[in-house]
Amino acid sequence: MVAQNFGHALFCAMITLIISFPILGFNLEAQGINVTLTGAKTTTIIGVVLASIIVFGFQLFRDAIMGALGTLPRFNPLAGREPMEPSRRVKLESRIITVLVVLFLFWPFMVSRGSVDLATLVLIYIMLALGLNVVVGLAGLLDLGYEAFYAVGAYTFALLSRYFDISFWLALPIGALLAALFGLVLGFPVLRLRGDYLAIVTLGFGEIIRILLNNWTNVTGGPNGIGGIPDPTLFGMEFGRRVKEEGNTSFHETFGIAYSGEHKVIFLYLIALVLAVITAMVIRRLMRMPVGRAWEALREDEIAARSLGLSRTAVKLSAFTIGAFFAGFAGTVFASKQGFISPESFVFLESAIILAIVVLGGMGSQLGVILAAIAVTILPELAREFSEYRMLIFGAAMVLMMVWRPQGLLPMRRIHIKLNRLE
Amino acid sequence: MQDLLYFSQQLINGLTIGSAYALIAIGYTMVYGIIGMINFAHGEIYMIGAYTALIAITGLATLGIAWLPAVLIVALICAMIVSSAMGWAVERTAYRPVRGRHRLIPLISAIGMSIFLQNYVHLAQGSRNIGFPALVEGGLQFGSGEGFQMSLSYMQITIFITTVICMTALSLFISRSRIGRACRAVSQDLGMANLLGIDTNRIISATFVIGAALAAVAGLLLGMYYGSVDPLFGFIAGLKAFTAAVLGGIGSIPGAMLGGLILGVAESLTSGYLSGEYKDVVSFGLLILILLFKPTGLLGKPEVEKI
């Protein structure tokens, strides 16, 4: 057995060495126009060699190792259980979500400003991920240009406030609707395409939007972006130290409390929280409505769904448009939180992160996606020394998830009957 | 006359870029033809080829070897070896375990791989772009002393010649060799080929290796042509090459060559007559239009969906 694997193991170890040594073992350094080559640190080289040896050892004793792993008891005691009854599951999920919301509601008053700011970002990601979950998780359409709709929402608010003095509350629905319109216009022709073509076309669309934002300098400010985006107001009360607009009052004066910069941060956080809850609830409803069922039916088996009379285009288009709508929602909040936006914030990486959230959480599962959004946004902040490895880990995690657990960490499970074929 | 010269210049630039795109597009089209998936990480493999070539060139310069053909050939071989190994490893780790599952799963796995490789190079070599030495310098000039001069650099000639050699070699390999014949058989019917005793796993691996090796050639050529590399170097080029593959008809090798050339020319005409910033918009717009009106591409076969 071992002797049989020897050649293969040697080959794998060689490959490991070849793919890691040149890239990791040498550092290219640009000095002016000249490029010099320096050897990497000894630890790196030892690491590369060790990795090769590990690969060699693993491949050599592959069968024994895999066999030993197979005999280990299952780590997950819940793996074999029956899916919960839908009614119980819904109750449990609602309870968990309610507890989370209540926690989120009181939490900002107890922590620092930085944490609240981060939490707002988490909520924006939750909105984005929930929206993308509709497109990818429920309808099974791989949308890689999701950040384009996010950008549309953000830029709508920024431009409207700049040229027409429109406030956050009015811009919020306009931004979302405009993003949805973009989704509709893009979706109408491209949704006829097969899954993998759709991914590339949406990716191209995302790039087109970004390039247009970058180059349409006299409207969007090009790479310099747009600054001075106003904060949201609460019934005409502003959160700044001084009132900027005629007719508004300031929050701290109305309530007779001392001015604090934290008010604004907490207020933005609460807005994001409310919007995230609205997003979650709307999508939750939609999932249980005929249109939501149709999304899943089409994802599972397109031909069967069509032969049952579902209109492929209409169903896909509805998912695509609704996903875009919530991206626009999130974009508006993002613009108002940052106060400044530029095309830099809407690169493909952003889409990739949101996709990673959906994939990690379990495609289609709302609770899973929310927890994944929290984890993916907060973990890099906690482990700052590893933050540069963040995308590396995301990429690897996406591959590993697809190989081992494509349904995600917290998948959506339904009661189903498995038909066993007769022998 | 001036206009004609200007136009020919754009045409030459376009054909240069286009032939390099065609080299990358082969990788997409072959993989798609055989297992029906988009190898999203292909652009990254091309980028790794360019980096390896640069490392080899700099290493040789440090050693004091400056004889141009030797430098180019050593760089090319290094890049091809590393990229091929990468292609093999990527297929083995990220694609083979998920082969045959729902369409979305290999695609997400491929995107994850692409992000992983991008950041692997980013962490190892930094995110700044690094100058690529222009080894092949000089060129031919056409046109009178006054006004516009059309130039055809030796670099462009090198790119043309290398591409033609690679394409010829590939065509011969596919049509004559044993593995090439097996490749064609597998792309027609994987199950049947398996029944007839072809080791399909091996053939699929071979496809990835061939695609990666050609991408590495393109990496060296375009790295020298553009004069710099960075970790994001492969992302847009990969997308363009994919567009080229779709334009020519995905799954078809002559289609990939044709698509690459058309895309390159379209792009350089855009930057020549409109603005360089919009060339990406034009190529992605082109992609969307082809997919809408002729999803099978120029030379592709219509795909029949079997139930």
XYZ file of C-alpha atoms in Angstrom:
730
model
C 0.000 0.000 0.000
C 2.642 2.445 1.115
C 4.958 1.396 -1.663
C 2.216 1.997 -4.207
C 1.676 5.504 -2.940
C 5.346 6.358 -2.857
C 5.608 7.711 -6.378
C 2.459 9.740 -6.056
C 3.531 11.106 -2.679
C 6.885 12.143 -4.073
C 5.164 13.837 -6.981
C 2.804 15.748 -4.700
C 5.679 16.875 -2.507
C 7.563 18.084 -5.590
C 4.531 20.023 -6.758
C 4.162 21.628 -3.341
C 7.775 22.672 -3.481
C 7.442 24.021 -7.016
C 4.358 26.085 -6.366
C 5.508 27.532 -3.087
C 9.252 27.923 -3.285
C 9.715 30.472 -6.112
C 6.933 32.739 -4.928
C 7.612 32.500 -1.199
C 11.338 31.906 -1.256
C 12.355 34.997 -3.187
C 11.365 38.582 -2.624
C 11.291 40.986 -5.509
C 12.169 44.457 -4.389
C 11.746 47.497 -6.547
C 14.449 50.087 -6.055
C 13.712 52.899 -8.398
C 13.409 51.306 -11.780
C 15.653 48.404 -10.891
C 14.307 45.233 -9.411
C 16.457 43.169 -7.109
C 15.963 39.707 -5.788
C 16.558 38.783 -2.171
C 16.144 35.480 -0.453
C 13.282 35.238 2.002
C 13.756 34.657 5.707
C 15.046 31.268 6.762
C 11.830 30.553 8.628
C 9.831 30.895 5.403
C 12.103 28.495 3.597
C 11.947 26.009 6.457
C 8.174 26.394 6.343
C 8.063 25.615 2.640
C 10.222 22.529 3.087
C 8.157 21.399 6.072
C 4.967 21.819 4.066
C 6.378 19.605 1.341
C 7.395 16.977 3.862
C 3.927 17.048 5.418
C 2.312 16.655 2.002
C 4.674 13.771 1.296
C 3.871 12.066 4.573
C 0.159 12.572 4.167
C 0.083 11.209 0.643
C 2.284 8.287 1.589
C 0.050 7.168 4.441
C -3.089 8.578 2.905
C -5.177 5.449 3.088
C -4.200 4.752 6.685
C -4.921 8.342 7.731
C -8.223 8.552 5.944
C -9.205 5.179 7.364
C -8.354 6.301 10.883
C -10.352 9.481 10.379
C -13.294 7.475 9.158
C -13.398 5.353 12.306
C -13.382 8.399 14.584
C -16.743 9.088 16.197
C -18.703 11.866 14.551
C -17.869 15.179 16.139
C -21.258 16.607 15.440
C -23.827 14.889 17.630
C -26.642 16.652 15.782
C -25.596 15.395 12.379
C -27.939 12.462 12.198
C -31.011 14.081 13.667
C -34.197 14.658 11.766
C -34.820 18.217 10.629
C -36.998 20.089 13.040
C -40.629 20.514 12.237
C -41.053 23.686 10.203
C -43.364 25.320 12.717
C -41.024 24.624 15.615
C -38.043 25.694 13.651
C -39.634 28.978 12.679
C -40.525 29.616 16.311
C -37.018 28.833 17.471
C -35.450 30.984 14.793
C -37.766 33.879 15.547
C -36.906 33.597 19.208
C -33.185 33.602 18.537
C -33.535 36.563 16.204
C -35.660 38.444 18.756
C -33.069 37.873 21.458
C -30.345 39.049 19.100
C -32.298 42.177 18.221
C -32.966 43.038 21.861
C -29.304 42.521 22.660
C -28.330 44.682 19.742
C -30.753 47.358 20.851
C -29.256 47.898 24.282
C -25.724 47.076 23.478
C -24.487 50.415 22.013
C -25.171 52.306 25.232
C -22.676 50.177 27.076
C -19.660 50.116 24.813
C -17.206 52.480 23.211
C -17.796 54.578 20.137
C -15.466 52.495 18.022
C -17.378 49.323 18.764
C -20.677 50.958 17.845
C -19.177 52.131 14.586
C -18.014 48.619 13.846
C -21.419 47.262 14.773
C -23.033 49.608 12.254
C -20.753 48.165 9.629
C -21.725 44.665 10.708
C -25.381 45.584 10.265
C -24.709 46.950 6.798
C -23.046 43.675 5.916
C -25.979 41.786 7.365
C -28.312 43.716 5.063
C -26.084 43.068 2.079
C -25.687 39.416 2.893
C -29.407 38.925 3.424
C -30.069 40.559 0.084
C -27.470 38.463 -1.700
C -28.830 35.418 0.067
C -32.055 35.883 -1.848
C -30.200 35.916 -5.146
C -27.567 33.248 -4.493
C -28.960 31.175 -1.681
C -32.630 31.043 -2.558
C -32.785 31.584 -6.283
C -29.435 29.968 -7.030
C -28.237 32.789 -9.280
C -24.583 33.556 -8.771
C -24.321 37.337 -8.775
C -20.730 38.523 -8.646
C -21.490 42.161 -9.343
C -23.523 42.707 -6.239
C -21.395 45.631 -5.165
C -22.657 47.532 -8.210
C -26.115 47.805 -6.668
C -24.563 48.736 -3.357
C -22.695 51.491 -5.206
C -25.869 52.636 -6.922
C -27.568 53.082 -3.549
C -24.622 54.920 -2.038
C -24.049 57.173 -5.020
C -27.741 57.950 -5.369
C -27.810 59.359 -1.892
C -24.498 61.177 -2.309
C -25.489 62.776 -5.601
C -29.026 63.636 -4.554
C -27.828 65.323 -1.407
C -25.157 67.173 -3.310
C -27.211 68.469 -6.196
C -30.758 68.504 -4.853
C -30.272 68.747 -1.103
C -32.336 65.674 -0.501
C -32.244 64.249 3.005
C -31.383 60.724 4.077
C -34.947 59.643 4.662
C -36.073 60.570 1.195
C -32.929 59.203 -0.401
C -33.295 55.846 1.322
C -36.270 54.632 -0.724
C -35.059 56.397 -3.860
C -31.648 54.764 -3.611
C -33.115 51.345 -3.008
C -35.632 51.699 -5.811
C -33.008 52.942 -8.224
C -30.778 49.990 -7.352
C -33.755 47.706 -7.901
C -34.352 49.384 -11.254
C -30.742 48.729 -12.208
C -31.227 45.136 -11.154
C -34.342 44.899 -13.288
C -32.726 46.462 -16.338
C -29.621 44.297 -16.066
C -31.530 41.208 -15.086
C -34.045 41.322 -17.880
C -31.629 40.379 -20.639
C -29.033 38.390 -18.699
C -31.169 36.118 -16.586
C -31.819 33.921 -19.569
C -28.192 32.894 -19.369
C -27.022 29.770 -17.679
C -25.601 30.002 -14.172
C -21.915 30.348 -14.871
C -22.361 32.849 -17.672
C -24.543 34.886 -15.384
C -21.724 35.026 -12.848
C -19.299 36.438 -15.385
C -21.778 38.922 -16.841
C -22.667 40.302 -13.428
C -18.971 40.512 -12.644
C -18.446 42.502 -15.835
C -21.393 44.703 -14.977
C -19.902 45.451 -11.554
C -16.658 46.461 -13.220
C -18.492 48.647 -15.739
C -20.289 50.527 -12.968
C -17.045 51.057 -11.102
C -15.224 52.265 -14.208
C -18.056 54.654 -15.009
C -17.994 56.048 -11.471
C -14.269 56.439 -11.750
C -14.295 58.250 -15.059
C -17.433 60.319 -15.054
C -15.482 62.918 -13.162
C -17.693 65.969 -13.467
C -20.659 64.228 -11.878
C -19.273 61.621 -9.524
C -15.985 63.269 -8.701
C -14.119 60.319 -10.184
C -11.572 58.616 -7.947
C -11.757 61.517 -5.485
C -15.263 60.478 -4.568
C -17.957 62.589 -2.977
C -17.636 64.015 0.509
C -19.853 65.973 2.848
C -22.752 63.551 2.736
C -25.210 64.714 5.397
C -26.100 62.658 8.443
C -29.633 61.460 8.872
C -31.923 63.568 11.013
C -34.507 62.495 13.562
C -37.746 64.359 12.860
C -35.806 67.423 11.841
C -33.311 67.190 14.669
C -29.685 67.234 13.684
C -26.921 65.493 15.523
C -24.132 67.975 14.887
C -22.960 70.534 17.422
C -24.456 73.313 15.325
C -27.504 73.180 13.147
C -26.577 73.241 9.491
C -29.920 73.668 7.837
C -32.613 76.266 8.326
C -35.612 75.070 10.271
C -33.860 72.167 11.946
C -33.091 71.959 15.603
C -30.286 70.088 17.196
C -30.796 66.918 19.134
C -28.914 67.830 22.267
C -30.615 71.222 22.604
C -34.095 69.822 22.175
C -33.589 67.332 24.942
C -31.471 69.652 27.038
C -28.506 67.318 27.318
C -24.840 68.005 26.748
C -23.568 67.591 23.197
C -21.801 64.356 22.538
C -20.413 62.958 19.330
C -21.656 59.576 20.401
C -25.291 60.454 19.853
C -24.830 60.498 16.127
C -22.966 57.220 16.072
C -25.584 55.495 18.172
C -28.377 57.000 16.114
C -26.831 55.723 12.898
C -26.395 52.351 14.508
C -30.037 52.255 15.503
C -31.134 53.222 11.997
C -28.992 50.447 10.582
C -30.450 48.051 13.130
C -34.018 48.939 12.242
C -33.308 48.637 8.538
C -31.547 45.315 9.016
C -34.517 44.012 10.970
C -36.878 45.247 8.259
C -34.721 43.536 5.629
C -34.718 40.283 7.555
C -38.450 40.379 8.137
C -39.394 41.251 4.601
C -37.208 38.514 3.187
C -38.519 36.075 5.766
C -42.046 36.805 4.612
C -41.083 36.559 0.983
C -39.485 33.188 1.558
C -42.768 31.803 2.767
C -44.791 33.376 0.002
C -45.367 31.660 -3.337
C -42.623 33.723 -4.932
C -40.124 32.484 -2.346
C -41.142 28.900 -2.938
C -40.775 29.494 -6.647
C -37.198 30.746 -6.163
C -36.237 27.571 -4.405
C -38.087 25.376 -6.838
C -36.251 26.958 -9.727
C -32.952 26.577 -7.931
C -33.518 22.918 -7.247
C -34.718 21.888 -10.665
C -35.248 24.389 -13.379
C -36.827 22.046 -15.859
C -39.284 20.607 -13.360
C -40.213 24.071 -12.145
C -40.806 25.309 -15.648
C -42.887 22.360 -16.578
C -45.084 23.164 -13.591
C -45.813 26.500 -15.186
C -43.420 28.823 -13.395
C -42.122 31.622 -15.546
C -38.389 31.352 -15.362
C -37.694 34.965 -16.230
C -40.277 36.423 -13.869
C -39.144 34.343 -10.916
C -35.457 34.977 -11.449
C -36.043 38.628 -12.134
C -37.977 39.061 -8.908
C -35.130 37.543 -6.897
C -32.533 39.616 -8.690
C -34.483 42.843 -8.270
C -35.221 42.254 -4.599
C -31.575 41.464 -3.945
C -30.559 44.674 -5.692
C -33.156 46.629 -3.737
C -31.640 45.660 -0.390
C -28.144 46.352 -1.660
C -29.321 49.874 -2.483
C -30.771 50.122 1.004
C -27.456 49.147 2.544
C -25.598 51.484 0.201
C -27.553 54.497 1.380
C -26.819 53.691 5.010
C -23.176 53.143 4.170
C -22.898 56.523 2.419
C -24.436 58.271 5.367
C -22.253 56.433 7.870
C -19.021 57.194 6.039
C -19.929 60.731 4.990
C -17.618 60.138 2.053
C -17.714 57.594 -0.731
C -15.446 56.787 -3.629
C -15.308 53.987 -6.185
C -12.629 52.380 -3.975
C -15.347 51.099 -1.667
C -17.121 49.217 -4.414
C -14.565 46.848 -5.824
C -15.041 43.181 -6.619
C -13.495 42.275 -3.287
C -16.564 43.658 -1.601
C -18.783 41.309 -3.579
C -16.453 38.456 -2.772
C -16.689 39.157 0.961
C -20.477 39.255 0.833
C -20.519 36.052 -1.166
C -18.175 34.460 1.366
C -20.601 35.442 4.120
C -23.516 33.829 2.314
C -21.541 30.693 1.531
C -20.184 30.323 5.050
C -23.524 30.924 6.671
C -25.320 28.384 4.594
C -27.016 29.366 1.389
C -30.630 30.131 2.039
C -30.429 30.157 5.814
C -31.116 33.584 7.320
C -29.815 32.895 10.782
C -26.664 31.339 9.385
C -26.051 34.313 7.146
C -26.532 36.783 9.996
C -24.119 34.911 12.248
C -21.602 34.591 9.421
C -21.837 38.326 8.706
C -21.073 39.052 12.353
C -18.187 36.602 12.404
C -16.653 37.688 9.118
C -16.716 41.372 10.023
C -15.690 41.127 13.654
C -13.060 38.392 13.635
C -10.553 40.369 11.539
C -10.960 43.298 13.933
C -10.285 41.097 16.940
C -7.237 39.496 15.400
C -5.670 42.560 13.905
C -2.249 41.012 13.486
C -3.849 38.519 11.141
C -5.930 41.100 9.287
C -3.724 40.971 6.226
C -4.418 37.271 6.005
C -8.128 37.919 5.999
C -8.760 37.519 2.300
C -6.375 34.579 2.088
C -8.389 32.830 4.770
C -11.692 33.765 3.098
C -10.548 32.279 -0.171
C -9.367 29.090 1.471
C -12.541 28.903 3.551
C -14.699 29.200 0.458
C -12.893 26.306 -1.198
C -12.958 24.157 1.923
C -16.632 24.850 2.508
C -17.476 23.832 -1.031
C -15.474 20.640 -0.682
C -16.657 19.553 2.738
C -19.817 21.350 3.597
C -21.385 23.048 0.585
C -24.608 23.582 2.468
C -22.887 26.000 4.874
C -22.298 25.973 8.591
C -25.919 26.475 9.513
C -27.826 25.196 6.521
C -31.487 25.498 5.919
C -33.019 22.100 6.474
C -36.413 20.938 5.539
C -38.311 17.821 6.274
C -37.940 15.609 3.296
C -38.384 12.030 2.355
C -35.511 10.194 0.838
C -36.454 7.590 -1.684
C -34.125 4.646 -1.662
C -33.671 2.862 -4.893
C -34.569 -0.799 -4.882
C -31.598 -3.031 -5.253
C -2.394 58.409 -45.206
C -2.056 59.684 -41.642
C -5.368 58.172 -40.699
C -4.444 54.898 -42.290
C -1.175 54.782 -40.370
C -2.956 55.596 -37.130
C -5.506 52.909 -37.820
C -2.830 50.338 -38.629
C -1.039 51.229 -35.433
C -4.175 50.507 -33.412
C -4.646 47.318 -35.372
C -1.116 46.170 -34.558
C -1.481 47.024 -30.889
C -4.785 45.221 -30.806
C -3.483 42.113 -32.490
C -0.545 42.017 -30.078
C -2.720 42.153 -26.982
C -5.286 39.949 -28.653
C -2.868 37.146 -29.390
C -1.804 37.124 -25.757
C -5.454 37.043 -24.695
C -5.929 34.108 -27.013
C -3.178 32.227 -25.177
C -4.959 32.725 -21.878
C -8.359 32.012 -23.399
C -7.207 28.538 -24.466
C -7.056 27.561 -20.808
C -10.643 28.618 -20.214
C -11.976 27.061 -23.330
C -10.251 23.686 -22.910
C -11.367 23.305 -19.321
C -14.877 24.363 -20.216
C -14.937 22.004 -23.145
C -14.061 19.049 -20.973
C -15.735 19.512 -17.607
C -18.076 22.400 -18.319
C -16.853 24.681 -15.582
C -15.303 28.120 -15.606
C -11.844 27.950 -14.155
C -12.048 31.232 -12.350
C -8.528 30.943 -10.972
C -7.006 30.832 -14.442
C -6.230 34.562 -14.438
C -4.308 34.068 -11.210
C -2.299 31.252 -12.727
C -1.340 33.596 -15.532
C -0.327 36.204 -12.936
C 1.787 33.642 -11.098
C 3.451 32.795 -14.412
C 4.349 36.440 -14.881
C 5.766 36.669 -11.355
C 7.823 33.528 -11.749
C 9.212 34.771 -15.036
C 10.163 38.044 -13.396
C 11.816 36.200 -10.512
C 13.761 34.062 -12.967
C 14.842 37.062 -15.037
C 15.967 38.993 -11.973
C 17.711 35.936 -10.610
C 19.634 35.433 -13.844
C 20.557 39.123 -13.893
C 21.903 38.757 -10.348
C 23.963 35.792 -11.482
C 25.324 37.905 -14.314
C 23.781 36.021 -17.212
C 22.672 38.507 -19.817
C 22.511 36.621 -23.100
C 18.978 37.448 -24.172
C 17.770 34.169 -25.716
C 19.027 32.211 -22.715
C 17.332 34.573 -20.289
C 14.043 34.417 -22.146
C 14.054 30.666 -22.490
C 14.994 30.022 -18.875
C 12.318 32.476 -17.704
C 9.764 30.873 -19.974
C 10.558 27.376 -18.775
C 10.482 28.378 -15.098
C 7.171 30.166 -15.557
C 5.677 27.229 -17.403
C 6.783 24.725 -14.782
C 5.502 26.715 -11.839
C 2.223 27.627 -13.534
C 1.609 24.069 -14.674
C 2.250 22.775 -11.182
C -0.147 25.409 -9.902
C -2.769 24.424 -12.420
C -2.416 20.798 -11.468
C -2.590 21.537 -7.750
C -5.608 23.804 -8.136
C -7.513 21.179 -10.064
C -6.593 18.530 -7.550
C -7.469 20.446 -4.410
C -10.318 22.734 -5.399
C -12.056 21.250 -8.414
C -11.786 17.495 -8.379
C -13.502 16.996 -5.015
C -16.496 19.058 -6.153
C -16.719 17.777 -9.701
C -20.172 16.669 -10.746
C -22.023 18.547 -8.027
C -24.482 21.358 -8.571
C -23.138 23.955 -11.029
C -22.771 26.674 -8.443
C -20.483 24.680 -6.178
C -17.412 24.325 -8.423
C -17.831 27.950 -9.436
C -17.775 29.218 -5.855
C -14.849 26.947 -5.134
C -13.053 28.463 -8.124
C -13.748 31.998 -6.941
C -12.406 31.076 -3.530
C -9.278 29.677 -5.170
C -8.857 32.836 -7.193
C -9.068 35.012 -4.082
C -6.693 32.685 -2.291
C -4.042 32.774 -5.000
C -4.293 36.530 -5.412
C -3.649 37.006 -1.729
C -0.968 34.357 -1.653
C 1.089 36.372 -4.108
C 0.072 39.610 -2.448
C 1.390 38.411 0.915
C 4.549 36.899 -0.513
C 5.517 39.690 -2.894
C 3.688 42.782 -1.670
C 0.838 44.596 -3.321
C 2.863 47.232 -5.158
C 3.448 46.786 -8.823
C 6.972 45.808 -9.712
C 8.726 46.909 -12.864
C 9.297 44.217 -15.456
C 12.507 44.842 -17.408
C 11.957 45.429 -21.123
C 14.345 42.839 -22.462
C 13.372 43.162 -26.094
C 13.878 46.731 -27.135
C 13.730 48.740 -30.309
C 11.493 48.335 -33.308
C 10.633 49.332 -36.821
C 9.279 52.740 -37.747
C 6.992 53.494 -40.646
C 5.815 56.792 -42.006
C 7.413 60.100 -42.912
C 9.362 62.209 -40.466
C 6.474 64.651 -40.089
C 3.211 63.640 -38.535
C 2.250 60.272 -37.137
C 4.746 57.465 -37.172
C 3.614 53.926 -36.989
C 5.876 51.680 -34.974
C 6.137 47.950 -34.782
C 8.352 47.049 -31.868
C 10.434 43.903 -31.691
C 8.491 43.067 -28.533
C 5.294 42.959 -30.555
C 6.946 40.781 -33.152
C 8.149 38.478 -30.363
C 4.611 38.208 -29.037
C 3.219 37.366 -32.484
C 5.839 34.766 -33.196
C 5.620 33.122 -29.794
C 1.851 32.968 -30.007
C 1.929 31.451 -33.463
C 4.445 28.837 -32.307
C 2.377 27.967 -29.235
C -0.847 27.750 -31.188
C 0.688 25.547 -33.845
C 2.224 23.303 -31.241
C -1.096 23.075 -29.423
C -3.030 22.275 -32.590
C -0.567 19.544 -33.499
C -0.643 18.211 -29.978
C -4.433 18.081 -29.890
C -4.813 16.551 -33.322
C -1.882 14.138 -33.404
C -0.764 13.044 -29.971
C -2.289 10.298 -27.899
C -3.177 12.606 -25.023
C -4.622 15.120 -27.480
C -6.852 12.480 -28.972
C -7.917 11.440 -25.483
C -8.663 15.088 -24.701
C -10.988 15.309 -27.664
C -12.662 12.073 -26.712
C -13.190 13.202 -23.135
C -14.638 16.519 -24.234
C -17.123 14.721 -26.468
C -18.323 12.266 -23.892
C -16.636 11.859 -20.553
C -18.483 8.758 -19.480
C -17.950 6.954 -22.742
C -14.265 7.833 -22.807
C -13.988 6.409 -19.340
C -15.616 3.183 -20.481
C -13.160 2.912 -23.327
C -10.279 2.854 -20.916
C -9.158 6.456 -20.953
C -8.006 7.656 -17.568
C -10.270 10.699 -17.544
C -8.876 12.122 -14.321
C -5.489 12.185 -15.910
C -6.780 13.836 -19.044
C -8.561 16.508 -17.034
C -5.355 17.165 -15.131
C -3.504 17.359 -18.427
C -5.973 19.950 -19.685
C -5.343 22.130 -16.674
C -1.602 21.748 -17.074
C -1.677 22.686 -20.762
C -3.893 25.688 -20.121
C -1.668 26.827 -17.281
C 1.492 26.463 -19.343
C 0.041 28.612 -22.129
C -1.109 31.160 -19.557
C 2.441 31.292 -18.242
C 3.723 32.076 -21.747
C 1.191 34.891 -21.935
C 2.276 36.023 -18.474
C 5.876 36.414 -19.545
C 4.963 38.139 -22.816
C 2.413 40.555 -21.401
C 4.550 41.238 -18.346
C 7.334 42.428 -20.631
C 4.900 44.273 -22.885
C 3.189 46.201 -20.092
C 6.386 46.624 -18.111
C 5.028 45.811 -14.677
C 3.220 43.158 -12.649
C 1.108 43.270 -9.511
C -1.083 40.708 -7.734
C -4.212 42.031 -9.435
C -2.556 41.669 -12.828
C -4.411 38.463 -13.559
C -7.904 39.423 -12.567
C -8.849 41.741 -15.416
C -6.747 39.834 -17.933
C -8.513 36.658 -16.907
C -11.895 38.275 -17.410
C -10.847 39.558 -20.811
C -9.567 36.175 -21.836
C -12.799 34.613 -20.686
C -14.664 37.143 -22.809
C -12.465 36.140 -25.707
C -13.243 32.490 -25.122
C -16.974 33.189 -25.031
C -16.754 35.427 -28.078
C -15.138 32.701 -30.110
C -17.437 30.028 -28.758
C -16.465 28.437 -25.480
C -15.137 24.930 -25.856
C -13.673 25.628 -29.269
C -9.912 26.161 -29.531
C -9.863 28.027 -32.877
C -12.714 30.070 -31.438
C -10.543 31.152 -28.529
C -7.835 32.323 -30.924
C -10.297 34.243 -33.068
C -12.065 35.678 -30.033
C -8.788 36.859 -28.545
C -7.802 38.683 -31.708
C -11.203 40.330 -32.137
C -11.307 41.413 -28.528
C -7.785 42.829 -28.662
C -8.559 44.843 -31.778
C -11.869 46.103 -30.396
C -10.109 47.204 -27.261
C -7.261 49.020 -28.918
C -9.593 50.738 -31.377
C -11.576 51.981 -28.382
C -8.529 53.336 -26.656
C -7.263 54.775 -29.917
C -10.420 56.564 -30.972
C -12.399 57.048 -27.744
C -10.506 56.897 -24.506
C -8.280 54.361 -22.805
C -10.443 54.355 -19.699
C -13.402 52.914 -21.506
C -11.694 49.943 -23.089
C -12.742 47.651 -20.255
C -16.296 48.901 -20.553
C -16.260 48.044 -24.254
C -14.945 44.544 -23.724
C -17.430 43.707 -20.973
C -20.201 45.326 -22.969
C -19.161 43.128 -25.867
C -19.324 40.095 -23.596
C -22.861 40.944 -22.503
C -23.969 41.533 -26.084
C -22.540 38.240 -27.348
C -24.101 36.296 -24.554
C -27.428 37.880 -25.327
C -27.488 37.497 -29.059
C -25.236 34.573 -29.775
C -24.511 32.647 -26.599
C -22.735 29.934 -28.536
C -20.117 32.386 -29.776
C -18.743 32.687 -33.274
C -17.439 29.162 -33.729
C -19.157 27.339 -30.899
C -21.534 24.470 -31.207
C -25.011 24.937 -29.828
C -25.400 23.158 -26.555
C -28.291 20.804 -26.260
C -29.665 20.439 -22.794
C -30.343 16.824 -22.056
C -32.797 15.824 -19.415
